[in-house]
N, CA, C and O atoms as a DFTB+ gen file, in Angstrom:
440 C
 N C O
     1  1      11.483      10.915      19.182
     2  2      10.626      11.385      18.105
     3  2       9.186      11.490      18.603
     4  3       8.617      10.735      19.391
     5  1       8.531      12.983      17.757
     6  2       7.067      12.925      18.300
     7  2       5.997      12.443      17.584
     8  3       5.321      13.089      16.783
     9  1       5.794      10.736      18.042
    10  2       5.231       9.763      17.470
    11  2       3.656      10.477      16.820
    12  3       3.375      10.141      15.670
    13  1       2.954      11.159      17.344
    14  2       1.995      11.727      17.556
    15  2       1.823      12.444      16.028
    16  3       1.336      12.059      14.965
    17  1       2.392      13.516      16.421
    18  2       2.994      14.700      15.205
    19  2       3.395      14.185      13.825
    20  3       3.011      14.783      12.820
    21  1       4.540      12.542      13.710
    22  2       4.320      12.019      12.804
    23  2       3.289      11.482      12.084
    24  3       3.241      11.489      10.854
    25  1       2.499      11.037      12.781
    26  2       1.422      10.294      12.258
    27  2       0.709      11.691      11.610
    28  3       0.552      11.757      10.390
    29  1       0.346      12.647      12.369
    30  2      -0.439      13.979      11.883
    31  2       0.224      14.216      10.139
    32  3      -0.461      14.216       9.116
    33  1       1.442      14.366      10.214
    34  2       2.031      14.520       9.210
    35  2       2.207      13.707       8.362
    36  3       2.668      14.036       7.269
    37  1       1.893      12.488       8.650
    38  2       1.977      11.410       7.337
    39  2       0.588      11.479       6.840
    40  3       0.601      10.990       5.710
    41  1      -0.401      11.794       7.103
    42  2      -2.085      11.632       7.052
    43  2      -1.816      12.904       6.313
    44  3      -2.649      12.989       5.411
    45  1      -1.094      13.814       6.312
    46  2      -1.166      14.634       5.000
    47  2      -0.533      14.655       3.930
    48  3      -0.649      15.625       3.182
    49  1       0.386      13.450       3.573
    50  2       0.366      12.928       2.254
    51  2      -0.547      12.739       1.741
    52  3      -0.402      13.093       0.571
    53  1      -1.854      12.214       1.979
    54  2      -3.051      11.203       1.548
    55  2      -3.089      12.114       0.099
    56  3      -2.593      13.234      -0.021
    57  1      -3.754      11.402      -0.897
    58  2      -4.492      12.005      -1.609
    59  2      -3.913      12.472      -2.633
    60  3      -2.696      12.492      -2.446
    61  1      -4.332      13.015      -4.036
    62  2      -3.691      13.250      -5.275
    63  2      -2.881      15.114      -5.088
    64  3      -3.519      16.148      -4.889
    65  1      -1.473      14.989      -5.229
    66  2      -0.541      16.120      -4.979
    67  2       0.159      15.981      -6.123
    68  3       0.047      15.041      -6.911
    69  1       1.037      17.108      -6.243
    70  2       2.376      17.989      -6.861
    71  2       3.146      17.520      -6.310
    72  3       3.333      18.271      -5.353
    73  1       3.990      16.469      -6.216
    74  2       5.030      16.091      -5.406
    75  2       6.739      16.645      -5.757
    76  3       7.847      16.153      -5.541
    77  1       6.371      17.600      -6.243
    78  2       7.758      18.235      -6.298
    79  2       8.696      18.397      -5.658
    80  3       9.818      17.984      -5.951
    81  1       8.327      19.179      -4.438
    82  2       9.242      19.244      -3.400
    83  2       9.379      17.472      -2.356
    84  3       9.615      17.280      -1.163
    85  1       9.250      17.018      -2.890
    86  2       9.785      15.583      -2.374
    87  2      10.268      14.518      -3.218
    88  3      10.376      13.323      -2.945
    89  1      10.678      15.436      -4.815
    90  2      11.047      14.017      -5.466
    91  2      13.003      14.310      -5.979
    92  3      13.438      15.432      -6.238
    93  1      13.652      13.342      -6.004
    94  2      14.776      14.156      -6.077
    95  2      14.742      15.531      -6.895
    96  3      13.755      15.857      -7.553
    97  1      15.752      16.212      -6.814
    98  2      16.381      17.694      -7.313
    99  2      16.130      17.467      -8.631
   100  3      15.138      17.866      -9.241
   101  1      17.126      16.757      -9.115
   102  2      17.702      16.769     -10.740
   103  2      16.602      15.949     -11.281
   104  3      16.608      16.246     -12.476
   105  1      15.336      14.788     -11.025
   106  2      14.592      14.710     -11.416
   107  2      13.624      15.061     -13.503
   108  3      12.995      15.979     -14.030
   109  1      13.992      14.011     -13.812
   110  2      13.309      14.621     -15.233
   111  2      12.070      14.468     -15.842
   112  3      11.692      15.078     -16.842
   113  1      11.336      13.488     -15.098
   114  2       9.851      13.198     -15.073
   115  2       8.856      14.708     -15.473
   116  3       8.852      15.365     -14.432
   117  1       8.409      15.123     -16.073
   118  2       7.539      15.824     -16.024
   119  2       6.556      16.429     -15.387
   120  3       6.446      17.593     -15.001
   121  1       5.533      15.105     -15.283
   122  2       4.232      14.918     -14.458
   123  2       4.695      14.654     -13.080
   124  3       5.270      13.575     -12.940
   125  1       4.539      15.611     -11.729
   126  2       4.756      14.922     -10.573
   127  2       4.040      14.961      -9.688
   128  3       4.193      15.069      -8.471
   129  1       2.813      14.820     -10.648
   130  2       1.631      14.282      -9.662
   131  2       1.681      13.057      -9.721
   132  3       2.130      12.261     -10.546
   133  1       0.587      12.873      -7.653
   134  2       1.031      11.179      -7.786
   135  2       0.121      11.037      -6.524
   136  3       0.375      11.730      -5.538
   137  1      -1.063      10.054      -6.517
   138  2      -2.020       9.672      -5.710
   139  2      -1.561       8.624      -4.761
   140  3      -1.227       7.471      -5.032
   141  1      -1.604       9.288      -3.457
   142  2      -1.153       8.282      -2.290
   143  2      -2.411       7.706      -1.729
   144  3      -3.307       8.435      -1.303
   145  1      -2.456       6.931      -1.728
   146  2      -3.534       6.081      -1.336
   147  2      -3.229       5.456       0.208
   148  3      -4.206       5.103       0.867
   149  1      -2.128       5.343       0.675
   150  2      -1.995       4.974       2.429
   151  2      -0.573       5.819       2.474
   152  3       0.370       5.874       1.685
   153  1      -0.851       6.490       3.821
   154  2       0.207       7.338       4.680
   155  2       0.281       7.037       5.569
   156  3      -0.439       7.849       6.149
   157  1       0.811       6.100       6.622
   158  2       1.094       6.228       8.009
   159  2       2.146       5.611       8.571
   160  3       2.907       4.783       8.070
   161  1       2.123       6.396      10.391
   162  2       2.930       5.714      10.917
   163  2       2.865       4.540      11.653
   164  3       1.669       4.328      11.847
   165  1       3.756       3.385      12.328
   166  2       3.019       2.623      12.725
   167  2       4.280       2.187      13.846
   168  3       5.460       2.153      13.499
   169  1       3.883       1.912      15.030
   170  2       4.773       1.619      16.191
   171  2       4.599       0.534      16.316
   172  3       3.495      -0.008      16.273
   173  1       6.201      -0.282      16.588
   174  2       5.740      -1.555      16.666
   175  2       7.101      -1.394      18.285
   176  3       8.327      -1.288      18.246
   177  1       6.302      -1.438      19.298
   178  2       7.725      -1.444      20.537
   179  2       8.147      -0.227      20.210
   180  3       7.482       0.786      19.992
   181  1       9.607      -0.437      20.183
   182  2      10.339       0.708      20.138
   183  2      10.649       1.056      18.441
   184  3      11.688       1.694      18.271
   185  1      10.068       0.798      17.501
   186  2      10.026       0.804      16.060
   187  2       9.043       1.698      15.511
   188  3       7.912       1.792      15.987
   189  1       9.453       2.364      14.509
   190  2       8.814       3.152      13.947
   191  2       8.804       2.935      12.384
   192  3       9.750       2.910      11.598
   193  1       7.674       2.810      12.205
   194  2       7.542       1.946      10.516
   195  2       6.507       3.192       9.803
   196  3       5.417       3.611      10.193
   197  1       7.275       3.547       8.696
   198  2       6.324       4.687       7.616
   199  2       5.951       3.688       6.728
   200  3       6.804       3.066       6.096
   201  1       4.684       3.458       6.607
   202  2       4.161       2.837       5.521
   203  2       3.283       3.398       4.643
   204  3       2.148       3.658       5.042
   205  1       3.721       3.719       3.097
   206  2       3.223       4.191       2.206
   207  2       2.540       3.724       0.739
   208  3       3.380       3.543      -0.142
   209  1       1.430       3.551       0.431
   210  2       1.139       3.016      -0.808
   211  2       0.172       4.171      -1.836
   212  3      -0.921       4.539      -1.403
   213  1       0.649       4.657      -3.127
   214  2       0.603       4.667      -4.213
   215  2       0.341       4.002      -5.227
   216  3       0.451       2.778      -5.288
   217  1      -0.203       5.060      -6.541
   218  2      -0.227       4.514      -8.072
   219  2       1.163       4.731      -8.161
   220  3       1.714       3.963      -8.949
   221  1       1.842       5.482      -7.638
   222  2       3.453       5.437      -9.031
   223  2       4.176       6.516      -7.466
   224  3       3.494       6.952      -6.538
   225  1       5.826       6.699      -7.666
   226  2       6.427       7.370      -6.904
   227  2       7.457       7.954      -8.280
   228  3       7.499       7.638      -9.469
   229  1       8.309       9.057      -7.349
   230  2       8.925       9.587      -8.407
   231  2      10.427       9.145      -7.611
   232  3      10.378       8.582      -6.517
   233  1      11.304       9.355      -8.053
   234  2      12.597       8.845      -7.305
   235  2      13.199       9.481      -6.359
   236  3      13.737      10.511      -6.765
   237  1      13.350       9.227      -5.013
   238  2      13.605       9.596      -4.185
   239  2      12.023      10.166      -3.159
   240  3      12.166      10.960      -2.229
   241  1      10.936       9.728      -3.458
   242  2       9.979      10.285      -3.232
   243  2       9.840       9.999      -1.474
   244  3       9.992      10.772      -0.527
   245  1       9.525       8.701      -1.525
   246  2       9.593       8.415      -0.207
   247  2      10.970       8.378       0.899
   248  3      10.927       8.508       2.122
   249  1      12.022       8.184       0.142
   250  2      12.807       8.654       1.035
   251  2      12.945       9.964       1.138
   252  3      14.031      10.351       1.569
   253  1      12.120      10.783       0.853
   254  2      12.222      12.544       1.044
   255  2      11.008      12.445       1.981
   256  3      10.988      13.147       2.992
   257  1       9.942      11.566       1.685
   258  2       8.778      11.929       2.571
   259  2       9.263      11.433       4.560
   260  3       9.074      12.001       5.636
   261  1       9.783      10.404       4.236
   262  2      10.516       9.931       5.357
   263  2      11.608      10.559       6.284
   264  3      11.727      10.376       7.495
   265  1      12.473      11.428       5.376
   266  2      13.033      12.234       6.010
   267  2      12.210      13.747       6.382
   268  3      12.598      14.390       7.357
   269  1      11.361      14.119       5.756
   270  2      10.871      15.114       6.650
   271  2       9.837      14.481       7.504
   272  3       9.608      15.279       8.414
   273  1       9.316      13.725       7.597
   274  2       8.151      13.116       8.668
   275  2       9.542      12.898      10.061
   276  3       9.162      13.068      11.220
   277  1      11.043      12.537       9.819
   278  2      11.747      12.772      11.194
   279  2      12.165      14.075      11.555
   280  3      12.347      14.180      12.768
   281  1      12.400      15.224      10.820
   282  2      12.390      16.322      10.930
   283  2      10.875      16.788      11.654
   284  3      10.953      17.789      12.365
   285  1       9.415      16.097      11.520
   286  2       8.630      16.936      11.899
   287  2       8.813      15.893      13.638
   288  3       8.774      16.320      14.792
   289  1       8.959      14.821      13.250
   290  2       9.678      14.019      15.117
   291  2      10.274      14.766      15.833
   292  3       9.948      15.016      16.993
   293  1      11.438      15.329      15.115
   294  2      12.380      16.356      15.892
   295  2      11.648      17.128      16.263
   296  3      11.707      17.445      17.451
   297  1      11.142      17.442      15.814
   298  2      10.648      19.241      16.083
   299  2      10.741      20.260      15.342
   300  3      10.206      21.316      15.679
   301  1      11.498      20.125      14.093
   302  2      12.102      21.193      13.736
   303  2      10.672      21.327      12.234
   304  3      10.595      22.210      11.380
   305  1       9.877      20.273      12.398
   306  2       8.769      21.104      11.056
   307  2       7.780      20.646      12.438
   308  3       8.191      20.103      13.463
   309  1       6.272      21.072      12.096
   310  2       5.142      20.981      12.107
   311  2       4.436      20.190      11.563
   312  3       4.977      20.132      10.459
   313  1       3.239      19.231      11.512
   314  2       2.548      18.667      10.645
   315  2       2.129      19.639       9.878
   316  3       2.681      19.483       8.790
   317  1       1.400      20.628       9.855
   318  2       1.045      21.655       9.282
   319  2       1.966      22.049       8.115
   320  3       1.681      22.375       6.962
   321  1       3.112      21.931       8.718
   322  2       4.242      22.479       7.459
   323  2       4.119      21.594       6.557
   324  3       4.668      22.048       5.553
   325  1       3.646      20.442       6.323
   326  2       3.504      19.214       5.073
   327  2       2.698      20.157       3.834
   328  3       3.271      20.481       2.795
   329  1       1.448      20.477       4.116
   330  2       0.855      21.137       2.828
   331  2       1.652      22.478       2.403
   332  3       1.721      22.809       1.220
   333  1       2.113      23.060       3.204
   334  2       3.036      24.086       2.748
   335  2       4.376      23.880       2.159
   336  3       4.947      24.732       1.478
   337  1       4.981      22.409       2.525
   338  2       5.855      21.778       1.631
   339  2       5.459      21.279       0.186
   340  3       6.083      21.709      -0.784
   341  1       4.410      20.361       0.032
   342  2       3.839      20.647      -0.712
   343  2       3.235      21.219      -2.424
   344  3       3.111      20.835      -3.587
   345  1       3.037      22.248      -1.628
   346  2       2.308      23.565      -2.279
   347  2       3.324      24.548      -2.742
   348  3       3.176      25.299      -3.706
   349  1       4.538      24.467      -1.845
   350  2       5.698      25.127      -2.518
   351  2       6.492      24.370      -3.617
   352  3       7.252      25.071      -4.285
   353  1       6.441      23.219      -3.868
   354  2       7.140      22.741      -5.136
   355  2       7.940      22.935      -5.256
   356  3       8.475      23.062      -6.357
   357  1       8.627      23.109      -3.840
   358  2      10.504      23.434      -3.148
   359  2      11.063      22.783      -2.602
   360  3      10.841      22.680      -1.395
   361  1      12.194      21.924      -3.304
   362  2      12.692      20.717      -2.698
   363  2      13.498      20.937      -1.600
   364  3      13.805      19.952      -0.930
   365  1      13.954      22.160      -1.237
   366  2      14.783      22.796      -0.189
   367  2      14.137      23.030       1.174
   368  3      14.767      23.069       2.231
   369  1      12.039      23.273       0.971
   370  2      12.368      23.300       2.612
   371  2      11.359      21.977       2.783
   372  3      10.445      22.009       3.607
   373  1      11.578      20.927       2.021
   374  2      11.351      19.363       2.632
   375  2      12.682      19.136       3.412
   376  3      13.759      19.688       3.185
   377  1      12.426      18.311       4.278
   378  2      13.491      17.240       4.879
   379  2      14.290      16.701       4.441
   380  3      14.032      16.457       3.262
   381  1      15.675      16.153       4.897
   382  2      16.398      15.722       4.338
   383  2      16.546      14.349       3.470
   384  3      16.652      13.587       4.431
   385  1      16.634      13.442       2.261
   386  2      16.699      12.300       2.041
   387  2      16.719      10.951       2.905
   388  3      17.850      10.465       2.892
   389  1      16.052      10.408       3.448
   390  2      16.504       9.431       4.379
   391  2      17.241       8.396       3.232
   392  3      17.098       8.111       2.043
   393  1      18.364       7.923       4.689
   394  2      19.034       6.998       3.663
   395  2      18.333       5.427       3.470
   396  3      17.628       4.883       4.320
   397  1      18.697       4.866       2.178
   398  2      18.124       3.729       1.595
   399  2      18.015       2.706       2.540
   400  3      16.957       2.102       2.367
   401  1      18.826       2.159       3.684
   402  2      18.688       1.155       4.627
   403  2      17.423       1.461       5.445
   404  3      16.961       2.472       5.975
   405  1      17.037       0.134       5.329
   406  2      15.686       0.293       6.058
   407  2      14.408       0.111       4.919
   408  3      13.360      -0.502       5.122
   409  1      14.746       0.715       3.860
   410  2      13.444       1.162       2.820
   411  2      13.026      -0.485       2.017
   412  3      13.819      -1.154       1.354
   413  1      11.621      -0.832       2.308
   414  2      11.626      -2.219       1.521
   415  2      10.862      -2.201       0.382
   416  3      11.118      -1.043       0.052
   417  1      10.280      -2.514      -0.288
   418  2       9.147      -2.646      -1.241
   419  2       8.520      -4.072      -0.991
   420  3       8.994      -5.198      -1.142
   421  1       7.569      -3.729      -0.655
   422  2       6.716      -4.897       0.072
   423  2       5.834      -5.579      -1.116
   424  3       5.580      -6.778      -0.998
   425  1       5.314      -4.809      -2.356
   426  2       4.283      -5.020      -2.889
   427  2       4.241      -4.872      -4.386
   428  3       5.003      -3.930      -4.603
   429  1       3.849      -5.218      -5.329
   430  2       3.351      -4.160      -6.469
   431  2       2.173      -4.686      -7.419
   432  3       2.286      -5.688      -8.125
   433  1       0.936      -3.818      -7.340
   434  2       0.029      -4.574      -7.882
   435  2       0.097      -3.970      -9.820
   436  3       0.673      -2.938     -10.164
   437  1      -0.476      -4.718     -10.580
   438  2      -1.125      -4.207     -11.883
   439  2      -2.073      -4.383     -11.938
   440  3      -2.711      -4.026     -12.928
């Protein structure tokens, strides 16, 4: 994976978005805006840790953001392609779901 390129691409989560195209399909939430407040990647050895913090996620959010941040590893997106994912509010050309193993919830403030 291109450790590099991920990180590029997680640094463009930051900030208040349309998270459409990254929240599941069938989804019934309305509002899917949603202010990310930390995006990155983080190497620990041979480990690769996405760490993300938010006001609120929608379901499946981060495991959609996670699976295209390894799609942009592969090669097969661009960092660049993140705002154009995005901005399209098309859950089809995000990345695939990463699966739930692995995913923790570390935190939750009020």
């Amino acid at each position: 994976l291109d450790y590099a390129s991920m990180q590029e691409a997680a640094a463009r989560f930051l900030g208040e978005h349309d998270f459409t195209a990254l929240s599941a399909s069938r989804t019934t939430v309305k509002n899917k805006v949603r202010r990310i407040l930390k995006s990155e990647m983080v190497r620990q050895g041979n480990r690769l840790t996405f760490r993300v913090e938010a006001r609120g996620f929608l379901h499946h959010m981060v495991r959609n953001m996670a699976g295209t941040l390894v799609d942009v590893g592969l090669g097969k997106l661009k960092p660049s392609d993140i705002d154009c994912i995005i901005e399209s509010r098309d859950r089809n050309r995000a990345g695939p779901t990463a699966p739930a193993e692995g995913l923790y919830l570390v935190r939750i403030w009020y």
